[in-house]
Amino acid sequence: MSKVLAGIRVLDFGRYIAGPYCGALLADYGADVIRIERRGGGEDRFVAPISEGGDGGMFMQMNRNKRSLTLDPMRPEGAEVVRRLVASADVVIANLPASTLKTMGLDYDSLRAVKEDVILTTASAFGAEGPYSERVGFDTIGQAMSGAVYMTGEPGQPYRCFASYVDFGTALGLAFGTLAALMERSRTGRGQVVEGALLRTAINMMGPTLIEQAVLQVNRVPTANRGQTSAPADILPTKDGYVLVAVVGQPLYVRWAKLMGNTDFWLNDPRFKDDLARGDNGKLISARMREWCAERTTAEAIAALEEARIPAGPVLSPQQALDDPHVKATGYLKPVDFPGLATPAPIPQSPMILSETPGEIRHRAPTVGEHTEEILLDVGYTAADIDRLREAKAI
């Protein structure tokens, strides 16, 4: 089966999630993605280690389907390797501040001087413009500065989201932008810069709340798990766990009221006339839902809610998520071996499925510098050249 991005070469100078996951998605669909990391391995390789060699699960997910080359681009010999690689590349990924890109010779002007139609895909914490452009930051900084952390948790105790949704959202946007840039290049022959920023991603995801605040000045405060613009929208305890219920819109609410009984009260009281009114009076609705859930096990509550066609789901631990029958049946988590692992790692595949040209995990993430020699031979270095580069500590 043909691969959508076969023949496209990507140089991935990314770190952690935003850049590397963009590269992983491109690799899933056939691009030749070369992960370039420092000699000895990049710092993100060893986050939350799970292998005997110290490699982490995050690295294994972000760098499947890639080849690895170790390099010190700050040495003159290393800088020359960068130029040769860029000359062979279609896309360069680097989630670094603009000043760092320039120092490493990865800014767009430097790249275009080597290959005029190259595409630079880059991301930083705050973007290339504005007073914070040179600040560094991670996913949680975007969460905090977008209003999301403030609105999560309880009054006096904000919480950040455990999942790195800002990083992953930025990576998905970068992959989309890179594909659009490749389409444009196929028509015009011109490359361009695809630029993402963690704070922009976070603000985009908080857009509805920020728009409401700007227009209506509602000054919302956190209400723990309870939603504020519809109800019931909450996490509620059952006899043996928790369920999340999400009722939005009148048809769903009518079905919920019938399930609860006393429909005259729930459907005719003006406090529950529409989503916004129900959100304002969510404590009353959640109290009824709490009573109902407390009388049932999680499985019983989910079954009854599903029969009424009301969106709901159990609150699962990580192990329960791995064991969930639907997750298992879909085969979305692919077992992938890695040197030093006691058992294969369940790597999430591409979340988008193409019916004719699907992405796939073809091989595991690379070990440190695993493909350095074959990549350098491919761009014109000889075996003797490679030995000299090693002696100079450029690779």
CSV table of C-alpha atoms in Angstrom, one decimal:
chain,number,residue,atom,x,y,z
A,1,MET,CA,0.0,0.0,0.0
A,2,SER,CA,1.4,3.4,-1.0
A,3,LYS,CA,2.3,5.9,1.7
A,4,VAL,CA,1.0,9.5,1.4
A,5,LEU,CA,4.3,11.1,2.3
A,6,ALA,CA,6.7,8.6,0.6
A,7,GLY,CA,9.7,10.5,-0.8
A,8,ILE,CA,9.5,13.4,1.7
A,9,ARG,CA,12.5,13.8,4.0
A,10,VAL,CA,12.1,15.5,7.4
A,11,LEU,CA,14.9,16.6,9.7
A,12,ASP,CA,13.6,16.6,13.2
A,13,PHE,CA,15.6,18.8,15.7
A,14,GLY,CA,12.6,18.8,18.0
A,15,ARG,CA,12.5,18.1,21.7
A,16,TYR,CA,9.9,16.6,24.1
A,17,ILE,CA,6.5,16.6,22.4
A,18,ALA,CA,5.4,19.5,20.2
A,19,GLY,CA,8.1,19.1,17.5
A,20,PRO,CA,8.8,15.4,17.8
A,21,TYR,CA,5.1,14.3,17.7
A,22,CYS,CA,4.6,16.4,14.6
A,23,GLY,CA,7.5,14.4,13.1
A,24,ALA,CA,6.0,11.1,14.3
A,25,LEU,CA,2.7,11.8,12.5
A,26,LEU,CA,4.5,12.6,9.3
A,27,ALA,CA,6.6,9.4,9.7
A,28,ASP,CA,3.4,7.4,10.3
A,29,TYR,CA,2.3,8.4,6.8
A,30,GLY,CA,5.6,7.5,5.1
A,31,ALA,CA,8.0,10.4,5.4
A,32,ASP,CA,11.6,9.6,6.1
A,33,VAL,CA,12.1,11.4,9.4
A,34,ILE,CA,15.6,11.8,10.8
A,35,ARG,CA,15.7,12.5,14.5
A,36,ILE,CA,18.8,14.6,15.2
A,37,GLU,CA,19.8,14.6,18.9
A,38,ARG,CA,22.9,15.5,20.8
A,39,ARG,CA,25.8,13.0,21.3
A,40,GLY,CA,24.8,10.7,24.1
A,41,GLY,CA,21.1,11.3,23.5
A,42,GLY,CA,18.8,14.3,24.0
A,43,GLU,CA,17.4,15.2,27.4
A,44,ASP,CA,13.9,14.2,26.3
A,45,ARG,CA,15.0,10.6,25.6
A,46,PHE,CA,15.3,9.8,29.3
A,47,VAL,CA,12.1,11.3,30.7
A,48,ALA,CA,10.3,8.7,32.8
A,49,PRO,CA,12.6,5.9,31.9
A,50,ILE,CA,11.2,2.4,31.3
A,51,SER,CA,14.0,0.5,29.6
A,52,GLU,CA,17.3,-0.8,31.0
A,53,GLY,CA,19.1,1.8,29.1
A,54,GLY,CA,17.0,4.6,30.5
A,55,ASP,CA,14.9,5.4,27.5
A,56,GLY,CA,11.5,6.8,28.4
A,57,GLY,CA,8.0,5.9,27.2
A,58,MET,CA,7.4,9.5,25.9
A,59,PHE,CA,10.4,9.2,23.6
A,60,MET,CA,9.2,5.8,22.3
A,61,GLN,CA,5.9,7.3,21.4
A,62,MET,CA,7.2,10.5,19.9
A,63,ASN,CA,9.9,8.9,17.8
A,64,ARG,CA,8.5,5.8,16.3
A,65,ASN,CA,9.2,5.3,12.6
A,66,LYS,CA,12.2,7.6,12.7
A,67,ARG,CA,15.9,7.1,12.2
A,68,SER,CA,18.4,8.6,14.6
A,69,LEU,CA,21.6,10.6,14.0
A,70,THR,CA,23.7,12.2,16.7
A,71,LEU,CA,25.2,15.5,16.0
A,72,ASP,CA,26.8,18.6,17.6
A,73,PRO,CA,25.7,21.4,15.2
A,74,MET,CA,27.8,24.0,17.1
A,75,ARG,CA,31.1,22.5,15.9
A,76,PRO,CA,32.2,23.6,12.5
A,77,GLU,CA,32.2,20.0,11.2
A,78,GLY,CA,28.7,19.5,12.7
A,79,ALA,CA,27.5,22.7,11.0
A,80,GLU,CA,28.6,21.3,7.7
A,81,VAL,CA,26.7,18.1,8.4
A,82,VAL,CA,23.6,20.2,9.0
A,83,ARG,CA,24.0,21.9,5.6
A,84,ARG,CA,24.4,18.6,3.8
A,85,LEU,CA,21.3,17.2,5.5
A,86,VAL,CA,19.3,20.3,4.8
A,87,ALA,CA,20.2,20.1,1.1
A,88,SER,CA,18.6,16.7,1.0
A,89,ALA,CA,15.5,17.6,3.1
A,90,ASP,CA,12.0,18.9,2.4
A,91,VAL,CA,11.1,19.9,5.9
A,92,VAL,CA,13.0,20.9,9.0
A,93,ILE,CA,11.3,20.6,12.4
A,94,ALA,CA,12.7,22.6,15.3
A,95,ASN,CA,10.6,23.6,18.3
A,96,LEU,CA,13.1,26.2,19.6
A,97,PRO,CA,13.1,30.0,20.3
A,98,ALA,CA,14.1,32.1,17.3
A,99,SER,CA,17.5,33.2,18.7
A,100,THR,CA,18.4,29.5,19.3
A,101,LEU,CA,17.4,28.7,15.7
A,102,LYS,CA,19.7,31.4,14.4
A,103,THR,CA,22.6,30.3,16.6
A,104,MET,CA,22.3,26.7,15.3
A,105,GLY,CA,21.9,27.8,11.7
A,106,LEU,CA,18.3,26.6,11.6
A,107,ASP,CA,16.6,30.0,11.1
A,108,TYR,CA,14.7,30.2,7.8
A,109,ASP,CA,17.2,32.5,6.0
A,110,SER,CA,20.1,30.1,6.8
A,111,LEU,CA,18.0,27.1,5.6
A,112,ARG,CA,16.9,28.8,2.4
A,113,ALA,CA,20.5,29.7,1.6
A,114,VAL,CA,21.1,25.9,1.4
A,115,LYS,CA,17.8,24.8,-0.1
A,116,GLU,CA,15.5,27.4,-1.5
A,117,ASP,CA,12.2,25.5,-1.3
A,118,VAL,CA,12.7,24.0,2.2
A,119,ILE,CA,9.9,24.2,4.8
A,120,LEU,CA,10.7,25.2,8.3
A,121,THR,CA,8.2,23.9,10.9
A,122,THR,CA,8.9,25.5,14.2
A,123,ALA,CA,7.2,26.0,17.6
A,124,SER,CA,8.1,27.8,20.8
A,125,ALA,CA,6.3,28.6,24.0
A,126,PHE,CA,5.1,32.1,23.0
A,127,GLY,CA,5.7,32.5,19.3
A,128,ALA,CA,8.2,34.6,17.3
A,129,GLU,CA,6.5,38.0,18.0
A,130,GLY,CA,5.6,39.8,21.2
A,131,PRO,CA,7.4,40.6,24.5
A,132,TYR,CA,7.6,37.0,25.6
A,133,SER,CA,9.0,35.6,22.4
A,134,GLU,CA,12.4,34.6,23.9
A,135,ARG,CA,11.0,33.0,27.1
A,136,VAL,CA,11.1,29.3,27.4
A,137,GLY,CA,8.2,27.2,28.5
A,138,PHE,CA,6.4,23.9,28.6
A,139,ASP,CA,2.8,22.7,28.0
A,140,THR,CA,1.7,23.6,31.6
A,141,ILE,CA,2.8,27.2,31.1
A,142,GLY,CA,0.3,27.5,28.2
A,143,GLN,CA,-2.3,25.9,30.4
A,144,ALA,CA,-1.7,28.4,33.2
A,145,MET,CA,-1.6,31.5,31.0
A,146,SER,CA,-4.7,30.7,28.9
A,147,GLY,CA,-7.2,30.7,31.8
A,148,ALA,CA,-7.5,26.9,31.7
A,149,VAL,CA,-5.7,26.2,35.0
A,150,TYR,CA,-7.7,29.0,36.7
A,151,MET,CA,-11.0,27.4,35.6
A,152,THR,CA,-9.9,23.9,36.6
A,153,GLY,CA,-10.2,22.7,40.2
A,154,GLU,CA,-11.9,24.5,43.0
A,155,PRO,CA,-11.9,28.1,44.3
A,156,GLY,CA,-8.6,28.7,46.0
A,157,GLN,CA,-7.0,25.6,44.4
A,158,PRO,CA,-6.4,25.6,40.7
A,159,TYR,CA,-5.3,22.4,38.9
A,160,ARG,CA,-3.4,21.8,35.7
A,161,CYS,CA,-4.4,19.0,33.4
A,162,PHE,CA,-2.2,15.9,33.8
A,163,ALA,CA,-2.3,15.2,30.0
A,164,SER,CA,-0.1,17.4,27.9
A,165,TYR,CA,-2.9,18.6,25.7
A,166,VAL,CA,-1.2,21.9,24.7
A,167,ASP,CA,1.9,20.1,23.4
A,168,PHE,CA,-0.1,17.5,21.5
A,169,GLY,CA,-2.5,20.1,20.2
A,170,THR,CA,0.4,22.2,18.9
A,171,ALA,CA,2.0,19.1,17.3
A,172,LEU,CA,-1.3,18.3,15.5
A,173,GLY,CA,-1.5,21.9,14.3
A,174,LEU,CA,2.1,21.8,13.1
A,175,ALA,CA,1.5,18.6,11.2
A,176,PHE,CA,-1.6,20.1,9.5
A,177,GLY,CA,0.4,23.3,8.7
A,178,THR,CA,3.3,21.3,7.3
A,179,LEU,CA,1.0,19.3,5.0
A,180,ALA,CA,-0.6,22.6,3.8
A,181,ALA,CA,2.9,24.0,3.1
A,182,LEU,CA,3.9,20.9,1.1
A,183,MET,CA,0.7,21.2,-1.0
A,184,GLU,CA,1.5,24.9,-1.6
A,185,ARG,CA,5.1,24.0,-2.6
A,186,SER,CA,3.8,21.4,-5.0
A,187,ARG,CA,1.9,24.2,-6.8
A,188,THR,CA,4.3,27.1,-6.6
A,189,GLY,CA,7.7,25.6,-5.8
A,190,ARG,CA,8.1,27.8,-2.8
A,191,GLY,CA,8.8,26.8,0.8
A,192,GLN,CA,7.7,28.7,3.8
A,193,VAL,CA,7.7,28.8,7.6
A,194,VAL,CA,5.1,26.9,9.6
A,195,GLU,CA,5.1,28.4,13.1
A,196,GLY,CA,3.2,27.2,16.2
A,197,ALA,CA,3.2,28.4,19.8
A,198,LEU,CA,2.1,26.7,22.9
A,199,LEU,CA,0.3,29.7,24.3
A,200,ARG,CA,-1.6,30.2,21.0
A,201,THR,CA,-2.7,26.6,21.1
A,202,ALA,CA,-3.8,26.9,24.7
A,203,ILE,CA,-5.7,30.1,24.1
A,204,ASN,CA,-7.4,28.6,21.0
A,205,MET,CA,-8.7,25.7,23.2
A,206,MET,CA,-10.0,28.2,25.7
A,207,GLY,CA,-11.5,30.3,23.0
A,208,PRO,CA,-15.2,30.0,23.9
A,209,THR,CA,-14.6,30.9,27.5
A,210,LEU,CA,-12.4,33.9,26.6
A,211,ILE,CA,-14.9,35.1,24.0
A,212,GLU,CA,-17.7,34.9,26.5
A,213,GLN,CA,-15.6,36.8,29.1
A,214,ALA,CA,-14.7,39.6,26.6
A,215,VAL,CA,-18.3,40.1,25.5
A,216,LEU,CA,-20.3,39.5,28.6
A,217,GLN,CA,-17.8,40.0,31.5
A,218,VAL,CA,-19.2,37.0,33.4
A,219,ASN,CA,-16.1,36.5,35.5
A,220,ARG,CA,-16.6,32.8,35.9
A,221,VAL,CA,-14.9,31.0,38.8
A,222,PRO,CA,-14.0,27.2,39.0
A,223,THR,CA,-16.7,24.8,40.1
A,224,ALA,CA,-14.6,21.6,40.3
A,225,ASN,CA,-15.9,18.9,37.9
A,226,ARG,CA,-19.3,20.5,37.4
A,227,GLY,CA,-19.9,22.3,34.1
A,228,GLN,CA,-21.1,25.8,34.0
A,229,THR,CA,-23.0,26.2,30.7
A,230,SER,CA,-25.1,23.0,30.9
A,231,ALA,CA,-26.2,20.3,33.3
A,232,PRO,CA,-25.8,17.7,34.4
A,233,ALA,CA,-22.2,17.9,33.4
A,234,ASP,CA,-20.2,16.4,36.3
A,235,ILE,CA,-18.2,13.5,37.7
A,236,LEU,CA,-20.2,11.6,40.3
A,237,PRO,CA,-19.5,8.7,42.6
A,238,THR,CA,-21.1,5.3,42.2
A,239,LYS,CA,-21.1,2.3,44.5
A,240,ASP,CA,-17.7,1.3,43.2
A,241,GLY,CA,-16.2,4.2,41.3
A,242,TYR,CA,-17.1,7.3,39.3
A,243,VAL,CA,-18.9,8.2,36.1
A,244,LEU,CA,-18.7,11.4,34.0
A,245,VAL,CA,-22.1,12.5,32.6
A,246,ALA,CA,-22.3,15.2,29.9
A,247,VAL,CA,-25.8,16.5,29.0
A,248,VAL,CA,-25.8,19.4,26.5
A,249,GLY,CA,-28.9,20.6,24.7
A,250,GLN,CA,-32.6,20.2,25.2
A,251,PRO,CA,-33.1,16.7,23.6
A,252,LEU,CA,-30.5,15.2,25.9
A,253,TYR,CA,-31.9,17.0,28.9
A,254,VAL,CA,-35.4,15.7,28.3
A,255,ARG,CA,-34.1,12.2,28.1
A,256,TRP,CA,-32.2,12.7,31.4
A,257,ALA,CA,-35.3,14.1,33.1
A,258,LYS,CA,-37.3,11.0,32.0
A,259,LEU,CA,-34.6,8.8,33.4
A,260,MET,CA,-34.6,10.6,36.7
A,261,GLY,CA,-38.4,10.7,37.1
A,262,ASN,CA,-40.5,13.7,38.3
A,263,THR,CA,-40.4,15.1,34.8
A,264,ASP,CA,-42.9,17.8,35.7
A,265,PHE,CA,-40.4,19.4,38.1
A,266,TRP,CA,-37.3,18.9,35.9
A,267,LEU,CA,-38.9,20.1,32.6
A,268,ASN,CA,-41.2,22.9,33.8
A,269,ASP,CA,-39.2,24.7,36.5
A,270,PRO,CA,-37.9,27.9,35.0
A,271,ARG,CA,-34.5,27.3,36.6
A,272,PHE,CA,-33.9,24.6,34.1
A,273,LYS,CA,-35.4,26.2,31.0
A,274,ASP,CA,-32.2,26.0,28.9
A,275,ASP,CA,-28.6,25.0,29.0
A,276,LEU,CA,-27.4,28.3,30.5
A,277,ALA,CA,-30.1,28.3,33.2
A,278,ARG,CA,-29.3,24.6,34.0
A,279,GLY,CA,-25.6,25.5,34.2
A,280,ASP,CA,-26.4,28.3,36.6
A,281,ASN,CA,-28.4,25.9,38.7
A,282,GLY,CA,-26.1,22.9,38.2
A,283,LYS,CA,-25.7,22.2,41.9
A,284,LEU,CA,-29.4,21.1,42.1
A,285,ILE,CA,-29.1,19.0,39.1
A,286,SER,CA,-25.8,17.4,40.1
A,287,ALA,CA,-27.3,16.7,43.6
A,288,ARG,CA,-30.1,14.6,41.9
A,289,MET,CA,-27.6,12.9,39.7
A,290,ARG,CA,-25.4,12.1,42.7
A,291,GLU,CA,-28.3,10.4,44.4
A,292,TRP,CA,-29.1,8.3,41.3
A,293,CYS,CA,-25.5,7.3,40.8
A,294,ALA,CA,-25.0,6.4,44.5
A,295,GLU,CA,-27.6,3.7,44.2
A,296,ARG,CA,-25.8,1.9,41.3
A,297,THR,CA,-22.5,0.4,40.4
A,298,THR,CA,-20.5,2.1,37.7
A,299,ALA,CA,-21.4,-0.6,35.2
A,300,GLU,CA,-25.1,-0.3,36.1
A,301,ALA,CA,-25.1,3.5,35.8
A,302,ILE,CA,-23.3,3.4,32.4
A,303,ALA,CA,-25.7,0.7,31.1
A,304,ALA,CA,-28.8,2.8,32.1
A,305,LEU,CA,-27.4,6.0,30.8
A,306,GLU,CA,-26.5,4.3,27.5
A,307,GLU,CA,-29.9,2.8,27.2
A,308,ALA,CA,-31.3,6.4,27.5
A,309,ARG,CA,-28.7,7.6,25.0
A,310,ILE,CA,-27.1,10.0,27.4
A,311,PRO,CA,-23.3,10.5,27.0
A,312,ALA,CA,-21.4,9.1,29.9
A,313,GLY,CA,-18.2,7.2,30.7
A,314,PRO,CA,-16.5,5.6,33.6
A,315,VAL,CA,-13.5,7.3,35.2
A,316,LEU,CA,-10.7,4.8,34.6
A,317,SER,CA,-7.2,4.5,36.0
A,318,PRO,CA,-4.4,4.1,33.6
A,319,GLN,CA,-4.4,0.4,34.0
A,320,GLN,CA,-8.2,0.3,33.6
A,321,ALA,CA,-7.8,2.3,30.4
A,322,LEU,CA,-5.3,-0.3,29.1
A,323,ASP,CA,-7.7,-3.1,30.0
A,324,ASP,CA,-10.8,-1.5,28.6
A,325,PRO,CA,-12.4,-3.9,26.1
A,326,HIS,CA,-13.1,-1.2,23.5
A,327,VAL,CA,-9.5,0.0,23.6
A,328,LYS,CA,-8.3,-3.6,23.2
A,329,ALA,CA,-10.8,-4.4,20.4
A,330,THR,CA,-9.7,-1.4,18.3
A,331,GLY,CA,-6.0,-2.4,18.4
A,332,TYR,CA,-5.2,1.3,18.7
A,333,LEU,CA,-2.3,0.6,21.1
A,334,LYS,CA,0.3,-1.3,19.2
A,335,PRO,CA,2.8,-3.5,21.1
A,336,VAL,CA,6.3,-2.4,20.1
A,337,ASP,CA,9.5,-4.0,21.3
A,338,PHE,CA,12.5,-1.8,22.3
A,339,PRO,CA,16.0,-2.9,23.5
A,340,GLY,CA,16.0,-3.3,27.2
A,341,LEU,CA,12.3,-3.5,27.7
A,342,ALA,CA,10.9,-6.5,29.7
A,343,THR,CA,7.7,-6.4,27.7
A,344,PRO,CA,6.6,-4.6,24.5
A,345,ALA,CA,5.4,-1.0,25.0
A,346,PRO,CA,1.8,-0.2,23.9
A,347,ILE,CA,2.4,2.8,21.6
A,348,PRO,CA,-0.7,4.8,20.5
A,349,GLN,CA,-0.9,4.9,16.7
A,350,SER,CA,-2.0,7.9,14.6
A,351,PRO,CA,-5.3,9.1,15.9
A,352,MET,CA,-6.5,9.8,12.3
A,353,ILE,CA,-7.4,6.8,10.1
A,354,LEU,CA,-7.3,7.1,6.3
A,355,SER,CA,-9.3,4.5,4.6
A,356,GLU,CA,-7.0,4.1,1.6
A,357,THR,CA,-3.6,5.2,2.8
A,358,PRO,CA,-3.6,4.7,6.6
A,359,GLY,CA,-0.6,5.6,8.8
A,360,GLU,CA,1.1,2.8,10.7
A,361,ILE,CA,3.9,2.2,13.1
A,362,ARG,CA,6.4,0.3,11.0
A,363,HIS,CA,9.3,0.2,13.5
A,364,ARG,CA,10.3,1.2,17.0
A,365,ALA,CA,11.9,4.5,18.0
A,366,PRO,CA,15.7,4.4,17.4
A,367,THR,CA,18.4,4.0,19.9
A,368,VAL,CA,20.9,6.8,20.3
A,369,GLY,CA,22.6,7.5,16.9
A,370,GLU,CA,21.4,4.1,15.6
A,371,HIS,CA,21.4,5.3,12.0
A,372,THR,CA,24.1,7.9,12.0
A,373,GLU,CA,26.4,6.0,9.6
A,374,GLU,CA,23.8,5.1,7.0
A,375,ILE,CA,22.3,8.6,7.0
A,376,LEU,CA,25.7,10.2,6.5
A,377,LEU,CA,26.7,7.8,3.7
A,378,ASP,CA,23.4,8.6,2.1
A,379,VAL,CA,24.3,12.4,1.9
A,380,GLY,CA,27.7,11.8,0.5
A,381,TYR,CA,30.1,11.2,3.3
A,382,THR,CA,32.6,8.3,3.1
A,383,ALA,CA,33.5,5.9,5.8
A,384,ALA,CA,36.7,7.8,6.3
A,385,ASP,CA,34.8,11.1,6.6
A,386,ILE,CA,32.6,9.6,9.2
A,387,ASP,CA,35.6,8.4,11.3
A,388,ARG,CA,37.0,12.0,11.2
A,389,LEU,CA,33.6,13.4,12.3
A,390,ARG,CA,33.7,11.0,15.2
A,391,GLU,CA,37.2,12.0,16.1
A,392,ALA,CA,36.1,15.7,16.0
A,393,LYS,CA,33.2,14.8,18.3
A,394,ALA,CA,30.8,16.3,15.7
A,395,ILE,CA,28.7,13.1,15.6
